[in-house]
mmCIF file of C-alpha atoms and ligand atoms in Angstrom:
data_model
loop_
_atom_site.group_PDB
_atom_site.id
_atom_site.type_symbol
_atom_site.label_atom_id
_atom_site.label_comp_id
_atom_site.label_asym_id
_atom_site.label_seq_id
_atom_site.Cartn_x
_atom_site.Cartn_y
_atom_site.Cartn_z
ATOM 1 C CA UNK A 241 29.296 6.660 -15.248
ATOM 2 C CA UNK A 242 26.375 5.120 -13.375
ATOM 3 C CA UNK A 243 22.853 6.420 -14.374
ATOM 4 C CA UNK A 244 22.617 7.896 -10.687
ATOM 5 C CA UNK A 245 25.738 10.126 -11.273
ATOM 6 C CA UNK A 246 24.287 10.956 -14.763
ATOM 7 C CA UNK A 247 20.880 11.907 -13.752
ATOM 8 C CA UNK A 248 22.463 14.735 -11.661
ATOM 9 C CA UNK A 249 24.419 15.932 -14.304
ATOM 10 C CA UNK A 250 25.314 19.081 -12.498
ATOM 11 C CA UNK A 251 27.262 17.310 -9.968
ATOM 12 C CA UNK A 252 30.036 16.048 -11.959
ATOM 13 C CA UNK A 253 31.936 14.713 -9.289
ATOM 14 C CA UNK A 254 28.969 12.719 -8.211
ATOM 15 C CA UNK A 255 30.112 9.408 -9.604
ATOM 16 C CA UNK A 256 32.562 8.952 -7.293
ATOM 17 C CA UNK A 257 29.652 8.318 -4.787
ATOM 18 C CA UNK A 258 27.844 5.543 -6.707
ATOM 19 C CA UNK A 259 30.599 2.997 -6.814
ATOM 20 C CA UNK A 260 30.415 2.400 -3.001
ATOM 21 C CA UNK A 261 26.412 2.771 -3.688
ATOM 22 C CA UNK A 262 26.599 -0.782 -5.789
ATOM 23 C CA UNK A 263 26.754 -2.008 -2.188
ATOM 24 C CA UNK A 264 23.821 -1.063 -0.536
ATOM 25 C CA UNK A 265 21.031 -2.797 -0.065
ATOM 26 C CA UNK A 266 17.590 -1.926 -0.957
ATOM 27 C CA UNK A 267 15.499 -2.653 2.167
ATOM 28 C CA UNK A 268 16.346 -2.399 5.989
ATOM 29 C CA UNK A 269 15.613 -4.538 8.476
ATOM 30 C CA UNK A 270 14.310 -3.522 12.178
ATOM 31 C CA UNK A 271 13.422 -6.304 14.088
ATOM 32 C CA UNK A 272 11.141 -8.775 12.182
ATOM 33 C CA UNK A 273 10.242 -5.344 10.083
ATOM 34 C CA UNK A 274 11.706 -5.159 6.277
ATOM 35 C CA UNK A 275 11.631 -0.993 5.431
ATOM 36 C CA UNK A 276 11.954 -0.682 1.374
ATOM 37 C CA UNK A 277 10.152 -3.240 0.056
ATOM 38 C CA UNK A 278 6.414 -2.137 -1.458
ATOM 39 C CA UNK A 279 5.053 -2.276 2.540
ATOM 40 C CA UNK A 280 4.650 0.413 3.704
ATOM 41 C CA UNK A 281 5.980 1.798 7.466
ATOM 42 C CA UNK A 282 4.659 4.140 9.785
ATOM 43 C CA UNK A 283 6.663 5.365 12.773
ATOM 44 C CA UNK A 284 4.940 7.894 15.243
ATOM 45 C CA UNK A 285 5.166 9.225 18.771
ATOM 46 C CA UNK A 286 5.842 12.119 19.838
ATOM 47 C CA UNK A 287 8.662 14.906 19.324
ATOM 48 C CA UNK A 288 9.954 14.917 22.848
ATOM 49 C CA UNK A 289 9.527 11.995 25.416
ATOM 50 C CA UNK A 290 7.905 14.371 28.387
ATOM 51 C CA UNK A 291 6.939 11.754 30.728
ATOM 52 C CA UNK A 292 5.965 7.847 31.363
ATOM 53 C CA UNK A 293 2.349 8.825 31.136
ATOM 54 C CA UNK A 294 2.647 10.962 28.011
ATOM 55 C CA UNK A 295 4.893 8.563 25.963
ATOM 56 C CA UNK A 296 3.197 5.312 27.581
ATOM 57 C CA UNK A 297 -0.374 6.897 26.757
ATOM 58 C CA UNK A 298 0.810 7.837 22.868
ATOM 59 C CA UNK A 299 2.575 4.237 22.265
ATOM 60 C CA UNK A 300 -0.570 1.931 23.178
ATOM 61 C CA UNK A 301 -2.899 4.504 20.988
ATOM 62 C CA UNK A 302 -0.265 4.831 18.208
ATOM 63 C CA UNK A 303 0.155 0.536 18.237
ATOM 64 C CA UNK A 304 -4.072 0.248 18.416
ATOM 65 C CA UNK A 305 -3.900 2.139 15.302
ATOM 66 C CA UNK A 306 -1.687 -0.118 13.408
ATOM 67 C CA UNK A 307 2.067 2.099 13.902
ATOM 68 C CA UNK A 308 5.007 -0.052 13.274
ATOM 69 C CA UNK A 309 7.553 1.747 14.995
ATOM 70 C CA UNK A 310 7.721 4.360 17.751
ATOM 71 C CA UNK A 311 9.647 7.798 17.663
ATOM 72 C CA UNK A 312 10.495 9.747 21.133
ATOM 73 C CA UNK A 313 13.465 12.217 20.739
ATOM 74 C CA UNK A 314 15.916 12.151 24.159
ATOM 75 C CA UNK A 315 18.787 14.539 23.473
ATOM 76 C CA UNK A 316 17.065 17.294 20.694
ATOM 77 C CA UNK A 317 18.937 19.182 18.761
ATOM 78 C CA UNK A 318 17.095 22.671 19.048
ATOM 79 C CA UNK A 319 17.492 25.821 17.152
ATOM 80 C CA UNK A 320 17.126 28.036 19.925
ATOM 81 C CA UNK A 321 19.161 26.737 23.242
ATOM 82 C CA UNK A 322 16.706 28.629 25.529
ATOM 83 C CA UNK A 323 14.530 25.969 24.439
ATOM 84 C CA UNK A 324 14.164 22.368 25.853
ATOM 85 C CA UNK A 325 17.029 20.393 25.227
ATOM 86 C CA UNK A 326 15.322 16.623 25.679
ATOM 87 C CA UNK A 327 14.930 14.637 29.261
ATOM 88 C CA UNK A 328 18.493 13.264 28.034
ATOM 89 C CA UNK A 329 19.204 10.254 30.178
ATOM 90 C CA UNK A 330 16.228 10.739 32.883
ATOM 91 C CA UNK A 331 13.646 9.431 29.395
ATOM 92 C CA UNK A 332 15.687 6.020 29.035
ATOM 93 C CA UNK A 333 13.845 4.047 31.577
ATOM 94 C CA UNK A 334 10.666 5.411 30.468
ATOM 95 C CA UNK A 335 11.295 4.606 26.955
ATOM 96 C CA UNK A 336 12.963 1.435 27.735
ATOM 97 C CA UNK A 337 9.813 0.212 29.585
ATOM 98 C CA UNK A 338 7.344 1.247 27.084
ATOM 99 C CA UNK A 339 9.221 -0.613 24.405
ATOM 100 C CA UNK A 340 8.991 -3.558 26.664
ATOM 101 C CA UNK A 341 5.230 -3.117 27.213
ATOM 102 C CA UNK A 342 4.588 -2.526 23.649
ATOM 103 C CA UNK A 343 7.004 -4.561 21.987
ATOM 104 C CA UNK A 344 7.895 -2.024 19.348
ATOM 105 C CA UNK A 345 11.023 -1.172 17.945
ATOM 106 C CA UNK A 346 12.383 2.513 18.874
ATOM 107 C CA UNK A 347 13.945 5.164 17.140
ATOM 108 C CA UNK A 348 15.569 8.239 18.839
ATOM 109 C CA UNK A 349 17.988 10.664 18.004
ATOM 110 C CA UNK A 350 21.557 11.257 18.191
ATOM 111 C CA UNK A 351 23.368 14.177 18.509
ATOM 112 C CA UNK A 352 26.671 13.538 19.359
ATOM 113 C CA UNK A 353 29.063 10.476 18.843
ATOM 114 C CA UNK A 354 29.613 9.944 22.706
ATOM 115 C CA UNK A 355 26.068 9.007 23.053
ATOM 116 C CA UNK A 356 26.212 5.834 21.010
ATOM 117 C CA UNK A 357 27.523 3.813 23.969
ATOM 118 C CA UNK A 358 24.318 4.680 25.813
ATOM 119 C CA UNK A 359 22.126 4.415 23.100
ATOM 120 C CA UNK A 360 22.719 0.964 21.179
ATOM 121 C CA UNK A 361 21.598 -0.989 23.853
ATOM 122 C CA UNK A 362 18.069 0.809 24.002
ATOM 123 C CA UNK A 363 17.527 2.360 20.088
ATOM 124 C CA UNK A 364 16.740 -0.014 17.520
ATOM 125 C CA UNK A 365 17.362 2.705 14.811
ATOM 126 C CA UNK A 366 19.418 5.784 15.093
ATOM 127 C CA UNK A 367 17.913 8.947 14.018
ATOM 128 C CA UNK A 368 20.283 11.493 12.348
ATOM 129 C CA UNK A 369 18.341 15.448 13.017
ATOM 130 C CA UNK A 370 18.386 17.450 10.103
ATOM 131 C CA UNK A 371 20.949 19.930 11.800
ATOM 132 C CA UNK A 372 23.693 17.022 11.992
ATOM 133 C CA UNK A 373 23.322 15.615 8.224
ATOM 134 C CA UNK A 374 26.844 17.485 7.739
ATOM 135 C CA UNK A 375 28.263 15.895 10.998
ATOM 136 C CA UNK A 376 30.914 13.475 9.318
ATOM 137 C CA UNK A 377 32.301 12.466 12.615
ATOM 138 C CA UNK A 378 28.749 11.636 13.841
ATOM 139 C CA UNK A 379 28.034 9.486 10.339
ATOM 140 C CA UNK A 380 31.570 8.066 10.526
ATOM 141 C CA UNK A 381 30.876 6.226 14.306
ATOM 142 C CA UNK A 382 27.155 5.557 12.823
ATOM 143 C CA UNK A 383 29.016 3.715 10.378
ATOM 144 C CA UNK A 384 30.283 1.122 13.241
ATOM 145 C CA UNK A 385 27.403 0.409 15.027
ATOM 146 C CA UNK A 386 25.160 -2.768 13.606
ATOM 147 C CA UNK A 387 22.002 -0.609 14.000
ATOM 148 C CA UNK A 388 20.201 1.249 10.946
ATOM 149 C CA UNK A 389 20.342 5.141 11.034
ATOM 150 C CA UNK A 390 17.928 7.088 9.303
ATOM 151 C CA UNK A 391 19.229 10.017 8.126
ATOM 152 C CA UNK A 392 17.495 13.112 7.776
ATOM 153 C CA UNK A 393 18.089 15.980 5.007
ATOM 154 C CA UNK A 394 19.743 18.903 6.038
ATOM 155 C CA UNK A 395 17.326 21.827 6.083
ATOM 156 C CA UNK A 396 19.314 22.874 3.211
ATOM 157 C CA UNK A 397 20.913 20.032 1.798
ATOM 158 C CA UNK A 398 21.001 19.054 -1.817
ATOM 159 C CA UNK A 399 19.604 15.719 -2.833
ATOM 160 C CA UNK A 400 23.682 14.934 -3.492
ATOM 161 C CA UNK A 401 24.894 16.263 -0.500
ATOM 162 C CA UNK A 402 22.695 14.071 1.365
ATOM 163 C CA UNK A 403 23.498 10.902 -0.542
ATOM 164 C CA UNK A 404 27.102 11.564 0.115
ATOM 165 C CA UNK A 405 26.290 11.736 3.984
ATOM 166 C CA UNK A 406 24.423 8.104 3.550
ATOM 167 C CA UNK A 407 27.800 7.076 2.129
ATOM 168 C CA UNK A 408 29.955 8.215 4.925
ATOM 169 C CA UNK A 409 27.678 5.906 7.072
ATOM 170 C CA UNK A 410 27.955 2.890 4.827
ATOM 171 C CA UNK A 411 32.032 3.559 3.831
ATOM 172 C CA UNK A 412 32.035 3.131 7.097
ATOM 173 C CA UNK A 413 30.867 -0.185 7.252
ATOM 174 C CA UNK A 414 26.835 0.357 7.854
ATOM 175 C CA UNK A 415 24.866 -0.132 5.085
ATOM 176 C CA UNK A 416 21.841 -0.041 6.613
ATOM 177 C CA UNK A 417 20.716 3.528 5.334
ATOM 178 C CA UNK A 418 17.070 4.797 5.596
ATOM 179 C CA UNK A 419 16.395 8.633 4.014
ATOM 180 C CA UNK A 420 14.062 10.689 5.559
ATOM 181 C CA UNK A 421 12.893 13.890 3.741
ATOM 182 C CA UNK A 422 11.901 16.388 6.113
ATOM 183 C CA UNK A 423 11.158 19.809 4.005
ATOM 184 C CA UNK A 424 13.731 22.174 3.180
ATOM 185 C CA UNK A 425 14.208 25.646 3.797
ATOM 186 C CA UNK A 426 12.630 27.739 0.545
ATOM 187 C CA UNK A 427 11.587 31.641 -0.041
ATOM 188 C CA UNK A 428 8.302 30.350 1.278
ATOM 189 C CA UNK A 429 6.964 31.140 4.731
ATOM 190 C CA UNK A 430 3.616 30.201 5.091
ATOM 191 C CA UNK A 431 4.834 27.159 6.554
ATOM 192 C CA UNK A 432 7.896 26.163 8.573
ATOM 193 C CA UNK A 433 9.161 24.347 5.300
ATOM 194 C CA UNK A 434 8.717 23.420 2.059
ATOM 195 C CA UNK A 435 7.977 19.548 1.978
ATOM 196 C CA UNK A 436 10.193 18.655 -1.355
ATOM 197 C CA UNK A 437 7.917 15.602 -2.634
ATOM 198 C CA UNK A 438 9.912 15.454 -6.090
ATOM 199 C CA UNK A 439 12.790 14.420 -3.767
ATOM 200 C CA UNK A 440 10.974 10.972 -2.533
ATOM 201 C CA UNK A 441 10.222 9.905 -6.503
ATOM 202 C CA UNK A 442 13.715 10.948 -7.073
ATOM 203 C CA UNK A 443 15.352 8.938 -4.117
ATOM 204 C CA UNK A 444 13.291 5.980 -5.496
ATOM 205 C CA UNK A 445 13.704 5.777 -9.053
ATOM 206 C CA UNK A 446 17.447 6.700 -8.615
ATOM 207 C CA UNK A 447 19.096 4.857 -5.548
ATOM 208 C CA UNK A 448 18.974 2.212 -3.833
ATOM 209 C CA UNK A 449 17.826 3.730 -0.350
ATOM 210 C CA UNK A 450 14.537 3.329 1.045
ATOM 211 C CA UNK A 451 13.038 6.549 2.356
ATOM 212 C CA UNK A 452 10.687 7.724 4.706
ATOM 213 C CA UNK A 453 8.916 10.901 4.308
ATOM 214 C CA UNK A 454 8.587 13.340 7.798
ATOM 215 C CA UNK A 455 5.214 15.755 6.846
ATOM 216 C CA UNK A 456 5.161 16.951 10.699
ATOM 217 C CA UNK A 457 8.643 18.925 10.081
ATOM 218 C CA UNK A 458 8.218 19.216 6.347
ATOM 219 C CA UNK A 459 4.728 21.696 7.341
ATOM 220 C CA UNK A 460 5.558 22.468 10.970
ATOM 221 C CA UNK A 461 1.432 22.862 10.983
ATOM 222 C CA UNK A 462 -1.044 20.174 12.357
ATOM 223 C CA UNK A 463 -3.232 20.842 9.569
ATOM 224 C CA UNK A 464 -1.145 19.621 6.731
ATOM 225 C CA UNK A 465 0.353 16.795 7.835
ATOM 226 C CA UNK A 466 -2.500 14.139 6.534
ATOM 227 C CA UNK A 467 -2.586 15.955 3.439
ATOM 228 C CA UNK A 468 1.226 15.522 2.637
ATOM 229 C CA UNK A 469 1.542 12.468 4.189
ATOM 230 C CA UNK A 470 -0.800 10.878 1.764
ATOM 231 C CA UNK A 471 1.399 12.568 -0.977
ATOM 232 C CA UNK A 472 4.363 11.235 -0.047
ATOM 233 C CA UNK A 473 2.799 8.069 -0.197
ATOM 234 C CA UNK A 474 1.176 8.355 -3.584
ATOM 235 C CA UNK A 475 4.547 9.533 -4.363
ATOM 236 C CA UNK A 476 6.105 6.286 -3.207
ATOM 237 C CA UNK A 477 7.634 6.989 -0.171
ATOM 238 C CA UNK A 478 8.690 3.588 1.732
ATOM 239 C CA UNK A 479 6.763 5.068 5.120
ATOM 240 C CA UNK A 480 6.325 8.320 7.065
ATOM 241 C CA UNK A 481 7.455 9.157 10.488
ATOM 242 C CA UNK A 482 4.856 11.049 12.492
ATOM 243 C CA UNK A 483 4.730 13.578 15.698
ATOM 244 C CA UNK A 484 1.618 12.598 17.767
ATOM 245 C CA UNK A 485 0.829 13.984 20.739
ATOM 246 C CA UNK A 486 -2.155 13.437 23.344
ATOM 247 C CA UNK A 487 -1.976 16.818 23.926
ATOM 248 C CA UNK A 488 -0.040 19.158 22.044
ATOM 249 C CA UNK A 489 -0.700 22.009 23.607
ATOM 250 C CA UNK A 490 1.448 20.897 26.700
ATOM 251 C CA UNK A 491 3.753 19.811 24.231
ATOM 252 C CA UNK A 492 7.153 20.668 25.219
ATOM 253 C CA UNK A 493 8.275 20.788 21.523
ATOM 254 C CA UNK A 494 6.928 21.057 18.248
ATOM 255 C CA UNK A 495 2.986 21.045 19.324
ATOM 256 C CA UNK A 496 1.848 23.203 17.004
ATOM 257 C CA UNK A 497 2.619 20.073 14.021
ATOM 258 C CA UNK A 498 1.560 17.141 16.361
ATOM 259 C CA UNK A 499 -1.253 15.811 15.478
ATOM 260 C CA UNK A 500 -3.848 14.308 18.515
ATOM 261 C CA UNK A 501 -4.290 10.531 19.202
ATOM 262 C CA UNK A 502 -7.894 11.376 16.593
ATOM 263 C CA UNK A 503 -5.966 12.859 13.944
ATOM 264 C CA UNK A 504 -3.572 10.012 14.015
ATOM 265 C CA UNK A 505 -6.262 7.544 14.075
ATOM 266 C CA UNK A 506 -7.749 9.541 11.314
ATOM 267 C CA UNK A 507 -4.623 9.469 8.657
ATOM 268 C CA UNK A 508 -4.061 5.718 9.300
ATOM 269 C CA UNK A 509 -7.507 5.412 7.471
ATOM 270 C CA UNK A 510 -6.749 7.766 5.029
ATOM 271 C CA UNK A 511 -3.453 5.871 4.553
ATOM 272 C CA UNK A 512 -4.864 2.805 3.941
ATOM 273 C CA UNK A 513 -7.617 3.795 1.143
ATOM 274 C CA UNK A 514 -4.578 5.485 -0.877
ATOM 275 C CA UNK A 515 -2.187 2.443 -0.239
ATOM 276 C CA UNK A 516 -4.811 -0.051 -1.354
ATOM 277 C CA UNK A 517 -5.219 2.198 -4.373
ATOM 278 C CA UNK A 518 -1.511 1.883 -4.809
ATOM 279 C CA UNK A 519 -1.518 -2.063 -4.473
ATOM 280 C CA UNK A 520 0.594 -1.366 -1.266
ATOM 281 C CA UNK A 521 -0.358 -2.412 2.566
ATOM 282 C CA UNK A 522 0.913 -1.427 6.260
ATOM 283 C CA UNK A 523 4.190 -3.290 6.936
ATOM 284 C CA UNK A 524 3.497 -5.950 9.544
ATOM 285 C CA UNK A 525 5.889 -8.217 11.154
ATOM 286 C CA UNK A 526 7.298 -10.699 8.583
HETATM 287 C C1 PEP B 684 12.647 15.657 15.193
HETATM 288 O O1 PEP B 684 12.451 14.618 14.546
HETATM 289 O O2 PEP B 684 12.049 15.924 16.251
HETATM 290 C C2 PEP B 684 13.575 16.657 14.644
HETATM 291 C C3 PEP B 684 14.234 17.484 15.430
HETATM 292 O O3 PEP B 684 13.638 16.631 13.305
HETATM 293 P P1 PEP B 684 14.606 17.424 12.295
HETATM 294 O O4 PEP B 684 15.986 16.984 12.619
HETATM 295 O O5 PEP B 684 14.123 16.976 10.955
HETATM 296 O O6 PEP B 684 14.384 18.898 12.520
HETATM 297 MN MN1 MN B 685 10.127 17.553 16.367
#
């Protein structure tokens, strides 16, 4: 038995899941990006793409500040389906012209296995939402694509149940996993979830994924985000992936954790004193 399946003792039929682990590598690459080595990434944009203006005008701030990678959700995945649903098709020329202008790679997220077709062409990493980390036919077609996925933990998913959902992308034939710990449902409601930092040392010291750590859903509050993102990076998380938003109270989704084009501008220099304190930098192009 590997020392993964032993450190989670509990889960006896864990070992099973670390042979095909032996495989994986330990950094991803996204363009001329490497995710997992001691660099360290930061994705933002904002929740929804609402318009050109909106996602044009948070790109060029979010690059300024030294961003590596931009986030703009398309089809969301919404617990409430009064709620908007993402532009869907009507955002792909805007994002597909601000990744042009920018020159950044792009993340977005799926949330159903007939969008890949659309979606290769324009994503240059597929985002897995927290509500589809249990979607085996979704991480079975992610597992055929020759585009990174970063997976996000299920609200309430163990740490186990989340590695075997990275597996069923890379038995599939995709090893190019990146974890994303995005707080977990607890007793606690002060906040919209309980950021589970333990989770990012544990992913580290115990597998081979790299991880990125998402303190905009893991507090669902403006506020907190700097705070936990620097945890998460003192707690050697590979990166974060951030909501910004120029202004998030015309936010169409999830403006109450965005934080403004200052607060952004903010962290990244609150980022940088704790990375060089860490011997780490910003990931730049390689
Ligand atoms: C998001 O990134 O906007 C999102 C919906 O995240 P999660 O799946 O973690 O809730
Ligand atoms: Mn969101």
């Amino acid at each position: 038995m590997s020392c993964l399946a032993k450190n989670l003792g509990v889960v006896t039929h864990f070992e099973v899941c670390v042979c095909v682990m032996k495989n994986i590598t330990t950094t991803v690459q996204v363009g001329s990006y490497s995710i997992g080595n001691s660099d360290f990434v930061v994705v933002a944009g904002p929740c929804s793409i609402e318009s050109m203006e909106q996602f044009a005008e948070t790109a060029e701030f979010v690059k300024g500040c030294g961003a590596m990678m931009l986030r703009g959700g398309m089809f969301k995945l919404r617990t409430n389906p009064n709620t908007f649903q993402g532009m869907g098709k009507n955002a792909f020329s805007i994002a597909r012209e601000v990744k042009e202008k920018t020159g950044m790679p792009f993340i977005s997220e799926i949330t159903d296995p007939r969008q890949v077709g659309d979606l290769v062409e324009l994503v240059d990493v597929f985002q897995v939402g927290s509500r589809n980390m249990h979607n085996y036919a979704l991480l079975k077609e992610l597992g055929q694509v020759n585009k990174p996925v970063l997976l996000k933990r299920g609200f309430s998913g163990l740490i186990s149940e989340w590695l075997y959902s990275a597996e069923y992308v890379a038995k599939n034939g995709n090893n190019n996993v990146i974890l994303c710990e995005r707080g977990i449902r607890t007793f606690e409601t002060a906040t919209r979830n309980t950021f589970d930092v333990n989770a990012i040392a544990y992913i580290k010291q115990n597998t081979p994924f790299p991880i990125l750590a998402d303190p905009s859903h893991g507090t669902g509050a403006s506020a907190l985000v700097t705070p936990i993102a620097l945890a998460a990076a003192a707690a050697g998380a590979d990166g974060i992936i951030v909501e910004v938003h120029p202004r998030p109270d015309e936010a169409r989704s999830d403006g109450f954790q965005a934080l403004t084009l200052p607060m952004f501008e903010n962290l990244m220099k609150k980022l940088e004193r704790v990375l060089t304190a860490l011997d780490r930098k910003f990931c730049r192009p390689s």
